[in-house]
Coordinates of C-alpha atoms in Angstrom, one line a residue:
X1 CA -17.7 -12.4 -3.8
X2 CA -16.8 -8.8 -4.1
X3 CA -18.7 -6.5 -6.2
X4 CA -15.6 -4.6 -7.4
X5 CA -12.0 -6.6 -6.8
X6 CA -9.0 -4.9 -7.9
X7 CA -6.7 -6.8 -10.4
X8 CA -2.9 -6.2 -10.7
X9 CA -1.0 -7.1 -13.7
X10 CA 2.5 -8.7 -12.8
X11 CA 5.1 -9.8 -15.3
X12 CA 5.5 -13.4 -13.8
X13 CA 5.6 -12.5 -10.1
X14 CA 2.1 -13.0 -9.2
X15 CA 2.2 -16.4 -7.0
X16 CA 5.6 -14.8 -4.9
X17 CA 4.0 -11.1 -4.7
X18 CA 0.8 -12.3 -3.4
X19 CA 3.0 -14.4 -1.0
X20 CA 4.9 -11.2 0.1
X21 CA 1.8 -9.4 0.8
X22 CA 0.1 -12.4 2.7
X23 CA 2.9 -12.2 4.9
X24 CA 2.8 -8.8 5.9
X25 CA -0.6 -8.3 6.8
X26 CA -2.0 -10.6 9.4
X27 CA -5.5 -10.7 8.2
X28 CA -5.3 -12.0 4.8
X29 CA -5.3 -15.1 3.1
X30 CA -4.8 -16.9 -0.5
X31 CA -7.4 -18.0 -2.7
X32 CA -7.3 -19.9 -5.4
X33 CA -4.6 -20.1 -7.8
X34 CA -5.0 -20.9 -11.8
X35 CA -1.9 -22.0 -14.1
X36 CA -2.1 -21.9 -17.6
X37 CA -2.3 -24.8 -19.9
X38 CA -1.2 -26.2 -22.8
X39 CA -1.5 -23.7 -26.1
X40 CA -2.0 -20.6 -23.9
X41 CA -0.4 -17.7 -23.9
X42 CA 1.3 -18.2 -20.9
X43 CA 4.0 -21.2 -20.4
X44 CA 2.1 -24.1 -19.6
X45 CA 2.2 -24.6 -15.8
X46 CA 2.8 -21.5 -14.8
X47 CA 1.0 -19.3 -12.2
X48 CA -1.8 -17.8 -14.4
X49 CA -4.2 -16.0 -11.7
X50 CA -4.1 -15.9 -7.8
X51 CA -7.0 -14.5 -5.7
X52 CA -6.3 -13.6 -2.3
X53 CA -7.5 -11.7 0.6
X54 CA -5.9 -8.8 2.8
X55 CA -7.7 -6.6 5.7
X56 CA -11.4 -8.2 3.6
X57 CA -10.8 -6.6 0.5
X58 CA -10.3 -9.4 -2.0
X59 CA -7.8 -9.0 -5.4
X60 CA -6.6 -11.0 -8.2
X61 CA -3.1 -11.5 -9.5
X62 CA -2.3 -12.0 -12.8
X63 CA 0.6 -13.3 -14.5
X64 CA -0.1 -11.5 -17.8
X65 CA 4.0 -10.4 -19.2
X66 CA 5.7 -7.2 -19.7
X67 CA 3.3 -5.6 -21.6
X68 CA 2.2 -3.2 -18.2
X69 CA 3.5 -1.9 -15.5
X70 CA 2.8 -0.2 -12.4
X71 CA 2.3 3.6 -12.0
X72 CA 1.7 5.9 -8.8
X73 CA -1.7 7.0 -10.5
X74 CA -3.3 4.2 -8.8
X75 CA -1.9 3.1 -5.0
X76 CA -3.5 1.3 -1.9
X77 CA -4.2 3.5 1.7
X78 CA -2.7 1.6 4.8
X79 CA -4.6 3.2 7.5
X80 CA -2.4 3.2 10.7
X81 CA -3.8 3.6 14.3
X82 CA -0.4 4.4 15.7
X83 CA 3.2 4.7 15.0
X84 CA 4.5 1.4 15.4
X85 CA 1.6 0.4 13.0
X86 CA 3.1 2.8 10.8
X87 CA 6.4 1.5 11.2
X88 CA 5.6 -2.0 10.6
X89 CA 4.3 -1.4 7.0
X90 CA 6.8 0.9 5.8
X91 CA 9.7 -1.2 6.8
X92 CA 7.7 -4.5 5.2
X93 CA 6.5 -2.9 2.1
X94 CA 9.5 -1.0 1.2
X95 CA 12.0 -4.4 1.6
X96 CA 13.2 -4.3 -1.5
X97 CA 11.6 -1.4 -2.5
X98 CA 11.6 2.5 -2.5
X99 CA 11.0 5.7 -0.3
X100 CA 8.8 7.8 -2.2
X101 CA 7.5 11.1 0.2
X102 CA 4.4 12.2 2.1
X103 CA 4.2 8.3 3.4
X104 CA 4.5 7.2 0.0
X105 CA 6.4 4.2 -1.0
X106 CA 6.6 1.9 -3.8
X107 CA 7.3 -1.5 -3.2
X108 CA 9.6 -4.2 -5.3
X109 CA 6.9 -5.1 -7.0
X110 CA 6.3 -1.8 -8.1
X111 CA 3.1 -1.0 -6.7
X112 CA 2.8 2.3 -4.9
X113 CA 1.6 2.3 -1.0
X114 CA 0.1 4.8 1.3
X115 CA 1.1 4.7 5.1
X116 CA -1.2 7.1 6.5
X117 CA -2.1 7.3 10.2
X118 CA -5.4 8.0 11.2
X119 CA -4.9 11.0 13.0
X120 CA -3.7 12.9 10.1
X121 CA -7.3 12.8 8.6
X122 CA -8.8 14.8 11.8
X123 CA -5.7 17.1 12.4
X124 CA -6.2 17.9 8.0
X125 CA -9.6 18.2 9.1
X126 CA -9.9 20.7 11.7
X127 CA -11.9 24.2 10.8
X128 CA -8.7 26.0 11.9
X129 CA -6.8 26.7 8.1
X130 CA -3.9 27.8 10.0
X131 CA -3.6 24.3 11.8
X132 CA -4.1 22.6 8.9
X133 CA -1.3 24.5 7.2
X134 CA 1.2 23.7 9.6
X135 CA -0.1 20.2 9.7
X136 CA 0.1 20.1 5.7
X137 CA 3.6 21.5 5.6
X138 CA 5.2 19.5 7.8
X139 CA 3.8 16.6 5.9
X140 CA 5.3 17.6 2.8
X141 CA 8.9 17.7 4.8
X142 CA 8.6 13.9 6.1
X143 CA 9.4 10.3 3.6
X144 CA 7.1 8.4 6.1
X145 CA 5.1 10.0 8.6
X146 CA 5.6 10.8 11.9
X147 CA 2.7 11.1 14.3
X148 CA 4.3 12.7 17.1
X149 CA 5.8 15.6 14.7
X150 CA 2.7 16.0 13.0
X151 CA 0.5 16.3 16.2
X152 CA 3.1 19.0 17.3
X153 CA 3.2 21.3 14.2
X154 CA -0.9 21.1 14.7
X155 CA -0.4 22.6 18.2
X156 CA 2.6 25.0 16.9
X157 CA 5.0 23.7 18.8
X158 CA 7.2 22.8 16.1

């Protein structure tokens, strides 16, 4: 078991969000899943808590009502290692969900996303503030992000 597990609060989507997200990402995998019983505060039956698995980081779903919901302070980092990898997870995560910017998204479940390639972390990294500027700027200009633009405002050929 994970030392630290992260723990989203749904409405009563827990069971088919953690079946959406199972489904995108090829290395993951569903736990165990809890329903509530009689005299509980949830309606007896129902999908109480779902543990599953994605990439090795383990969560929990809870079906806990409409007292919370989801805000962009807290989202999860897809690294990418190319552009189709990139592509994959926006189009996925965003079925039925939102554009946000700066390879943000928010998906229909309200949870924000990250689609960040790898490369962006070395070309943000490099000593040179004037690369990194260029780099930074046309990041800000992009929904999801675009390797191939992004490598070429690093070389200032944009």
């Amino acid at each position: 078991m994970q030392k630290i597990q992260p723990f989203l609060w749904f409405n009563d989507q827990a069971e088919e969000a953690v079946n959406f997200y199972t489904s995108i990402f090829k290395d993951s995998k569903i736990g165990t899943v809890s329903r509530y019983p009689e005299g509980s505060p949830g309606p007896a039956g129902q999908v109480m808590c779902v543990t599953f698995e994605i990439e090795g980081q383990e969560f929990i779903a809870l079906n806990g009502g409409p007292i919370f919901a989801f805000t962009e302070a807290i989202s999860f980092v897809v690294n990418c290692e190319s552009q189709g990898e990139v592509d994959y997870y926006w189009e996925k995560l965003t079925d039925g969900g939102s554009d946000v910017q700066c390879g943000w998204l928010k998906d229909k479940y309200g949870i924000s996303w990250q689609i960040v390639p790898t490369t962006l972390g070395r070309l943000m990294s490099d000593p040179d503030p004037e690369k990194t500027q260029r780099v930074m700027k046309a990041m800000l200009q992009m929904v999801k992000l675009d390797i191939a633009t992004l490598e070429r405002a690093y070389r200032n050929e944009v």
